[in-house]
mmCIF file of C-alpha atoms and ligand atoms in Angstrom:
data_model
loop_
_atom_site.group_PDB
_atom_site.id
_atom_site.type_symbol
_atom_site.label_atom_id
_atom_site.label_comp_id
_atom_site.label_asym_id
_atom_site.label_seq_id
_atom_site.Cartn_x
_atom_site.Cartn_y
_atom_site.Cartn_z
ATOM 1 C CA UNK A 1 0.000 0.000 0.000
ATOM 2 C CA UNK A 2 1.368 3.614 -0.917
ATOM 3 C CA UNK A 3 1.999 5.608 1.838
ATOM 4 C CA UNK A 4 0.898 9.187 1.607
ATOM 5 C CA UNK A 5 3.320 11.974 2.664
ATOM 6 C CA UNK A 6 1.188 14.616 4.267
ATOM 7 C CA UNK A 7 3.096 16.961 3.700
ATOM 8 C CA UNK A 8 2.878 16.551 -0.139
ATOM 9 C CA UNK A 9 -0.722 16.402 0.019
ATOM 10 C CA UNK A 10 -2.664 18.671 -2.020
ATOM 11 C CA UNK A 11 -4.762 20.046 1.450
ATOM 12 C CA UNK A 12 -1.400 20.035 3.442
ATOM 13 C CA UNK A 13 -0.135 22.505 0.584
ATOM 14 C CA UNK A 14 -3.222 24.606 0.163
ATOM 15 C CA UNK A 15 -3.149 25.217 3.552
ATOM 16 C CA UNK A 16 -0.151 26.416 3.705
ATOM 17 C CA UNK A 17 -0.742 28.806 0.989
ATOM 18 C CA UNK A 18 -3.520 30.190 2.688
ATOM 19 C CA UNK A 19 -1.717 30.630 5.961
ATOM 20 C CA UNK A 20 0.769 32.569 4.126
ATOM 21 C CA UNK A 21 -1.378 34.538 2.406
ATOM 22 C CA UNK A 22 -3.468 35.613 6.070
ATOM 23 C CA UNK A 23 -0.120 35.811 7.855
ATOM 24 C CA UNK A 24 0.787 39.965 7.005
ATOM 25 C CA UNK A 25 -3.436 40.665 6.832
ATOM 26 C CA UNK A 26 -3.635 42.511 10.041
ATOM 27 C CA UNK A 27 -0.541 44.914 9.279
ATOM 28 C CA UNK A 28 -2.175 45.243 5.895
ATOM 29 C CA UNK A 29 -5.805 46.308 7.395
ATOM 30 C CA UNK A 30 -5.268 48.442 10.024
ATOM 31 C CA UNK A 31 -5.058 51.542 9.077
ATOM 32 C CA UNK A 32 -2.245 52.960 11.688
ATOM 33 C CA UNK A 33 -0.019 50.667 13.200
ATOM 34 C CA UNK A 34 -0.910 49.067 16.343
ATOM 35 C CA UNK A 35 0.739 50.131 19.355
ATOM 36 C CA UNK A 36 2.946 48.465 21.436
ATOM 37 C CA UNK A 37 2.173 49.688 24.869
ATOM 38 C CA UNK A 38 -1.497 50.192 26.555
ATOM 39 C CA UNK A 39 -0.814 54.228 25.736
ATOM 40 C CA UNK A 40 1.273 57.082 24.496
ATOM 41 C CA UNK A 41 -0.226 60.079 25.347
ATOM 42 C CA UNK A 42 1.363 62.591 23.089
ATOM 43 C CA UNK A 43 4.099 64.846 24.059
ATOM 44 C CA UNK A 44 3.059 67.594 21.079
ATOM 45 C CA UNK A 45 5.937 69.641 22.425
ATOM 46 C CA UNK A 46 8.909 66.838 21.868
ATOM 47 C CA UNK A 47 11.527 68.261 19.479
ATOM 48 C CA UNK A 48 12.482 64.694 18.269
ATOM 49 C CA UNK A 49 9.812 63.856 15.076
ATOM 50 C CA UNK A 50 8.982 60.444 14.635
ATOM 51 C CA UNK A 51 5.800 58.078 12.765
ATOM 52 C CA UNK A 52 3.125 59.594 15.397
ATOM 53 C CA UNK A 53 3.945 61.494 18.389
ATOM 54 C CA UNK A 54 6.880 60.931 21.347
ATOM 55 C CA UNK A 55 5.074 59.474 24.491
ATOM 56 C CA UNK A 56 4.464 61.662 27.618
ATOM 57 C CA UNK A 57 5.976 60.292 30.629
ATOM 58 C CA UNK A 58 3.774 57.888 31.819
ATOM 59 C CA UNK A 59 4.058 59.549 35.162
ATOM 60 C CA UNK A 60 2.947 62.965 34.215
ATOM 61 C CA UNK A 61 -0.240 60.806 32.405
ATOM 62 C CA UNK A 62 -3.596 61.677 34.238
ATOM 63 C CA UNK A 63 -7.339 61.208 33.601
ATOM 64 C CA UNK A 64 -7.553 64.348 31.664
ATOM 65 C CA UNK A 65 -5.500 62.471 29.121
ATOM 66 C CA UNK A 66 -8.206 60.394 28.029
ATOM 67 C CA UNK A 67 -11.198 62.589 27.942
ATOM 68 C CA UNK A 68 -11.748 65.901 25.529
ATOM 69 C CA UNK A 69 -14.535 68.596 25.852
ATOM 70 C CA UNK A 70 -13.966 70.012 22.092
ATOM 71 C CA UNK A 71 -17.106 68.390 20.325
ATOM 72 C CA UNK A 72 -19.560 69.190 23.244
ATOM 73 C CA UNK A 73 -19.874 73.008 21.264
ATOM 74 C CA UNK A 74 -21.979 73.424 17.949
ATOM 75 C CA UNK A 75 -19.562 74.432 15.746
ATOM 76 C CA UNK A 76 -19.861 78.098 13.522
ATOM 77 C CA UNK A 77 -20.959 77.144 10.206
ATOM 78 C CA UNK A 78 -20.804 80.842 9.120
ATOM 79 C CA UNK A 79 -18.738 80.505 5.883
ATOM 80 C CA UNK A 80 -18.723 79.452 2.506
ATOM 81 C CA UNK A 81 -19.685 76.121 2.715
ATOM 82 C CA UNK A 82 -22.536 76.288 5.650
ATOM 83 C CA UNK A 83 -20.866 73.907 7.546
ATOM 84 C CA UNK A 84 -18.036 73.059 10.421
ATOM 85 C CA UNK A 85 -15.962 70.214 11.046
ATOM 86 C CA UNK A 86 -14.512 69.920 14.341
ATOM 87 C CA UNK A 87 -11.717 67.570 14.914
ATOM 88 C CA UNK A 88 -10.577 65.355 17.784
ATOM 89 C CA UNK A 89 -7.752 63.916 16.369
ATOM 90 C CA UNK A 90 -4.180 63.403 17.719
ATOM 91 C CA UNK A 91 -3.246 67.276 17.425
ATOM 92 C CA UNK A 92 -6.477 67.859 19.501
ATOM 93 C CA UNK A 93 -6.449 65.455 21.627
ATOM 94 C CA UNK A 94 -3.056 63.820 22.981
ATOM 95 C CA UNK A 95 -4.387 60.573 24.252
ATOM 96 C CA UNK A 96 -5.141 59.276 20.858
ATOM 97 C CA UNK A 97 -1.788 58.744 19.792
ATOM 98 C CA UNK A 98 -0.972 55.697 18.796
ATOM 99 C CA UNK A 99 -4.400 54.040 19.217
ATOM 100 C CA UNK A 100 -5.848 54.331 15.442
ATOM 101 C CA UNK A 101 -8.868 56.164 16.247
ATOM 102 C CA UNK A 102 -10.002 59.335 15.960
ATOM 103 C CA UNK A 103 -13.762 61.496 15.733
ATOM 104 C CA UNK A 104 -15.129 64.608 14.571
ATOM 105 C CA UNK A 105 -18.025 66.699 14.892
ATOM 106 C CA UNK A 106 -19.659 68.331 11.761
ATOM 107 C CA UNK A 107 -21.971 70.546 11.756
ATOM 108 C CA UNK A 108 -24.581 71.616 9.052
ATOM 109 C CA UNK A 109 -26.607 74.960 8.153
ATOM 110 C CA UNK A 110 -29.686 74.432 6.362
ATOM 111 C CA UNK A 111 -27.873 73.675 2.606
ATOM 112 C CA UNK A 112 -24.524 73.390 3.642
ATOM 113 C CA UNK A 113 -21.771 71.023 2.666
ATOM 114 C CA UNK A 114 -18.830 69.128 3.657
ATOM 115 C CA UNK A 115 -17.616 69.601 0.092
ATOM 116 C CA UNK A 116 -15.713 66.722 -1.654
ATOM 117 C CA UNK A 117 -12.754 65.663 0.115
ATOM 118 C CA UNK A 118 -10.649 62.180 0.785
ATOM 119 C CA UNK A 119 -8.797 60.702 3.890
ATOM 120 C CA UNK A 120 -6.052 59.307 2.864
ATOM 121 C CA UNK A 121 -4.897 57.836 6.298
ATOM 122 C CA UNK A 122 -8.297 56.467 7.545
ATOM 123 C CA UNK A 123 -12.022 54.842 6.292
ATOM 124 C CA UNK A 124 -14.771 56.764 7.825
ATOM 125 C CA UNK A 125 -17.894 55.959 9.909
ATOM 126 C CA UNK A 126 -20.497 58.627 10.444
ATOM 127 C CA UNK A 127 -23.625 58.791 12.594
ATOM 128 C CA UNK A 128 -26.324 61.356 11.973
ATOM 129 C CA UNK A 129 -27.492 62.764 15.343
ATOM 130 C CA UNK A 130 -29.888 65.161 13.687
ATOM 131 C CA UNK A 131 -31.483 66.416 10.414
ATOM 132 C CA UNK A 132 -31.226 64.760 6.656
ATOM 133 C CA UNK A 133 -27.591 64.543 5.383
ATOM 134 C CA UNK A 134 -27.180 63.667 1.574
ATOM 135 C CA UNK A 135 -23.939 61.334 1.626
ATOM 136 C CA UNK A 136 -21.842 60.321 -1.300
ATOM 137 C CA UNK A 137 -18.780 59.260 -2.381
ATOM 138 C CA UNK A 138 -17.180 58.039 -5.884
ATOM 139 C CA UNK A 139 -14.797 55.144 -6.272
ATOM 140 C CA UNK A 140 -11.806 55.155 -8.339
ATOM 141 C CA UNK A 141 -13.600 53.733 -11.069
ATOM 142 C CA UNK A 142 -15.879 57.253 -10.880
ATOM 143 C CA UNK A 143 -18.793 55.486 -9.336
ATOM 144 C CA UNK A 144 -20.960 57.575 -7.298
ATOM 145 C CA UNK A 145 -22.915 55.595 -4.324
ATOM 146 C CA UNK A 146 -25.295 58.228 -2.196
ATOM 147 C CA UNK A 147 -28.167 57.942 -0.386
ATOM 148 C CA UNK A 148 -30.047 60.582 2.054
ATOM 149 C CA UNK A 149 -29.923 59.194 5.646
ATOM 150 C CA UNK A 150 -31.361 60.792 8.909
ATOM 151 C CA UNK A 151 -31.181 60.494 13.053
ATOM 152 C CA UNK A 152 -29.320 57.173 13.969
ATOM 153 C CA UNK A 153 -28.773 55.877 10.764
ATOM 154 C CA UNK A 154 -24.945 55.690 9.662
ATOM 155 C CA UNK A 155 -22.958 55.388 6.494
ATOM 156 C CA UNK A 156 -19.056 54.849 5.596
ATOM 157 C CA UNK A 157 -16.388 56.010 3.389
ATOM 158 C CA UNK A 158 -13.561 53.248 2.246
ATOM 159 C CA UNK A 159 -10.123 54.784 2.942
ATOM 160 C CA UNK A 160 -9.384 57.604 0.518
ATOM 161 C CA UNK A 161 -12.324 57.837 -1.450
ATOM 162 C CA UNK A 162 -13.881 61.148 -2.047
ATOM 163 C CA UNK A 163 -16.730 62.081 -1.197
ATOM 164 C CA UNK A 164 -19.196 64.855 0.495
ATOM 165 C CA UNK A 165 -22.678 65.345 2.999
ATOM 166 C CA UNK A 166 -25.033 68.000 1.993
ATOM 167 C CA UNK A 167 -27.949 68.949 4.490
ATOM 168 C CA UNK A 168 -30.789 68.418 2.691
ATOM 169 C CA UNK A 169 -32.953 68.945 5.295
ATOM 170 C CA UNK A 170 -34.897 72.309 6.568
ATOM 171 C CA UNK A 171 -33.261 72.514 9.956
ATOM 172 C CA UNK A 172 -29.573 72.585 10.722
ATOM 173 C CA UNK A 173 -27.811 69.224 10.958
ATOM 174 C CA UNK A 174 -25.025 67.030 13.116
ATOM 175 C CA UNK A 175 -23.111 64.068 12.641
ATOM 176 C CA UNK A 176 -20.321 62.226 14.101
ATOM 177 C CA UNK A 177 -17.431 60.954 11.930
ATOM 178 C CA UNK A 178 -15.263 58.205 13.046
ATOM 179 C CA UNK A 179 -11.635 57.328 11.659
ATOM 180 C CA UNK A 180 -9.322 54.700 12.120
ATOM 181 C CA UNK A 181 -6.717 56.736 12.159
ATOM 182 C CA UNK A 182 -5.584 59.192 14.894
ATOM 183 C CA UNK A 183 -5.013 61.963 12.297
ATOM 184 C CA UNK A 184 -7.199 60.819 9.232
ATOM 185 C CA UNK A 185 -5.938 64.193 7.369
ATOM 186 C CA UNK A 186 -8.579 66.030 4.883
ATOM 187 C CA UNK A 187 -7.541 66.626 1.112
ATOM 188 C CA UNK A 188 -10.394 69.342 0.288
ATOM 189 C CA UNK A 189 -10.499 69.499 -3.391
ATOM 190 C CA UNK A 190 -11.222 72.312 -3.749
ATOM 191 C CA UNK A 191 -8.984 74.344 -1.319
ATOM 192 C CA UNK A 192 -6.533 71.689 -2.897
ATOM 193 C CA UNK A 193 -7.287 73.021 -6.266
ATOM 194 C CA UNK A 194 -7.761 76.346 -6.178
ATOM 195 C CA UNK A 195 -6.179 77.629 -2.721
ATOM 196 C CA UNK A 196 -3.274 75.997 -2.626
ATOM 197 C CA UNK A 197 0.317 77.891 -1.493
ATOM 198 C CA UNK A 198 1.558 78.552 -3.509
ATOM 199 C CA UNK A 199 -1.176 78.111 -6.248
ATOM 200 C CA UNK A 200 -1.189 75.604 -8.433
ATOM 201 C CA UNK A 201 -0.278 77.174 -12.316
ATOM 202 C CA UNK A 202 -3.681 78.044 -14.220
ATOM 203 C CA UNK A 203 -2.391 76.770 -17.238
ATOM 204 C CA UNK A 204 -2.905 73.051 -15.133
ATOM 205 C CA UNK A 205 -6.325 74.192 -14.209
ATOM 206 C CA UNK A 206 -7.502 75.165 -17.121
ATOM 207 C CA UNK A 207 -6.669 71.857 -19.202
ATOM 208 C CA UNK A 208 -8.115 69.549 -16.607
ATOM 209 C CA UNK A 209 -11.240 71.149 -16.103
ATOM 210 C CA UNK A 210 -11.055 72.243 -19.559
ATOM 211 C CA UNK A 211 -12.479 76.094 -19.101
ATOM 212 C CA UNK A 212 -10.314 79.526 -19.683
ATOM 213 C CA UNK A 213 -8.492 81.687 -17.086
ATOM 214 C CA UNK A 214 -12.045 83.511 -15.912
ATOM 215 C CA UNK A 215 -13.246 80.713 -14.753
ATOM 216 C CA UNK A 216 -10.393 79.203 -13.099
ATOM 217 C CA UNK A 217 -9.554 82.765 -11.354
ATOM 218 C CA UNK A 218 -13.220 83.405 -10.625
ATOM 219 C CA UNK A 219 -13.157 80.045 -8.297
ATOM 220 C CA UNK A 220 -9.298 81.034 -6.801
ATOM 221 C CA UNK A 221 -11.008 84.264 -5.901
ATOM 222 C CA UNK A 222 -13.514 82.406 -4.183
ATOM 223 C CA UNK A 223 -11.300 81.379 -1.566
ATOM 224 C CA UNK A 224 -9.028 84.356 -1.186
ATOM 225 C CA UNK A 225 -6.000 83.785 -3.871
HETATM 226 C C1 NAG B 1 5.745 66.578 33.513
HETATM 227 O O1 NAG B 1 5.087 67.270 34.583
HETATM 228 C C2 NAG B 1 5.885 68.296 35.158
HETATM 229 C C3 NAG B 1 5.121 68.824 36.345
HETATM 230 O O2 NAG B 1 3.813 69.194 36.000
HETATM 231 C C4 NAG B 1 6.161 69.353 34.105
HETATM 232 O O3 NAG B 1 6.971 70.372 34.644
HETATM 233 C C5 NAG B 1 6.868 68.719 32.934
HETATM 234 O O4 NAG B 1 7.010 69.679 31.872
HETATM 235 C C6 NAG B 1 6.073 67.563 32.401
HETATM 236 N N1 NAG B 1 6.841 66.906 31.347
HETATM 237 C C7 NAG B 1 6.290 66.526 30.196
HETATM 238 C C8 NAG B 1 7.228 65.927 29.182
HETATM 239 O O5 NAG B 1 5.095 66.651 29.926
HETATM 240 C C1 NAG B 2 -19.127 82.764 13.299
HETATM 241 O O1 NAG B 2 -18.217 83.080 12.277
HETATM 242 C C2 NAG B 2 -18.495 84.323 11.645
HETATM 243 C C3 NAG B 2 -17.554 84.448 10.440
HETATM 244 O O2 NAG B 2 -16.224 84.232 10.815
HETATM 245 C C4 NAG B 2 -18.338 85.439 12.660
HETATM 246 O O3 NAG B 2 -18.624 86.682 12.049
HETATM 247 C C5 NAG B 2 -19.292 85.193 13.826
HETATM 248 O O4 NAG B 2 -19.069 86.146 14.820
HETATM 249 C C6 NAG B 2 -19.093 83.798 14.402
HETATM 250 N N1 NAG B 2 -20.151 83.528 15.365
HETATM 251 C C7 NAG B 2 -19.872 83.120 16.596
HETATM 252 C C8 NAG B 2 -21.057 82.858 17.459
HETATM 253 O O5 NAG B 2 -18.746 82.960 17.001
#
């Protein structure tokens, strides 16, 4: 009778295809890396720069570390857009360094926007505390997935995608945004676009939106260059 080797087996070798293919997953998925200590409350003052923040000395760490006021206040959504986001992330709020997470609080006037913008450190998770938000984004393939969601209902944004809220509702509106990531950074397009320092040539503009100079300088002026 032939003896089978097991490992020469066809399951023996799947298997370990598979494990080798799951082995580097969870460096691959999260979206900052995970820390190797329970916490690292940022020193924002440290001279030395490194991939986050320098850790406070555990001593001087204290409850106020871990909790942060800043989203209790409506925010002023007196400006262009009609709307305010206000961010507890890692520059806000120490005690998220390290950790992956991060939240803000955005705040709608009656037909304002969070215009189109990407994270590219973080996917986003949003909860509507009030009013009717209008939330889309458009995948790289220039799909564009929306729907209009109210009070409790939630939506998310895969990492880097852009993508907007508009209150479509009479009455102002809040959310929530959560990011894993404890500084998800914003590209705005377009105070990427057209108020960038220094600006981005016209010429550029021009041909990829293809319209002439008024245009392009009627949209810079828009937001002060
Ligand atoms: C630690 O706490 C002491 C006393 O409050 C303070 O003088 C010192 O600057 C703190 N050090 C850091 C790195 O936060
Ligand atoms: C909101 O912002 C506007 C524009 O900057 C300013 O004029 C107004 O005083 C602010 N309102 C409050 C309550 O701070």
């Amino acid at each position: 009778m032939m003896k089978i080797n097991p490992s020469a087996s066809p399951l023996y070798m799947l298997s370990c295809l598979v494990m080798l293919l799951l082995l580097p997953l969870p460096s691959l998925l999260a979206a900052d890396p995970d820390p190797l200590q329970d916490f690292c409350v940022a020193d924002l003052s440290a001279s030395t720069s490194v991939n986050g923040f320098l850790c406070k000395p555990a001593s001087n760490v204290s409850s106020d570390d871990f909790f942060f006021d800043g989203l209790s206040k409506e925010g002023n959504t007196t400006n262009v857009f009609g709307s305010r986001v206000t961010a507890a992330n890692v520059l806000s709020f120490p005690g998220l360094n390290t950790l992956g997470s991060s939240i803000n609080r955005v705040d709608f006037a009656p037909g304002g926007i969070n215009p189109p913008h990407s994270h590219p450190r973080a996917s986003e998770t949003g909860v509507v505390i009030s009013g009717q938000l209008l939330v889309g984004f458009v995948t790289t393939g220039n799909v564009y997935f929306s729907k209009v969601i109210s009070a409790g209902q939630i939506f998310v944004i895969p990492r880097g995608l852009v993508h907007f809220q508009k209150n479509v509702g009479q009455e102002k509106a809040l959310a929530f945004t959560s990011f894993n990531s404890q500084l998800p950074g914003a590209d705005v397009l377009p105070l990427n676009l057209f108020a960038s320092t220094p600006p981005i040539p016209n010429d550029v503009l021009t041909k990829a939106f293809q319209v002439g100079d008024d245009v392009v300088n009627s949209i810079k002026s828009k937001f002060g260059s």
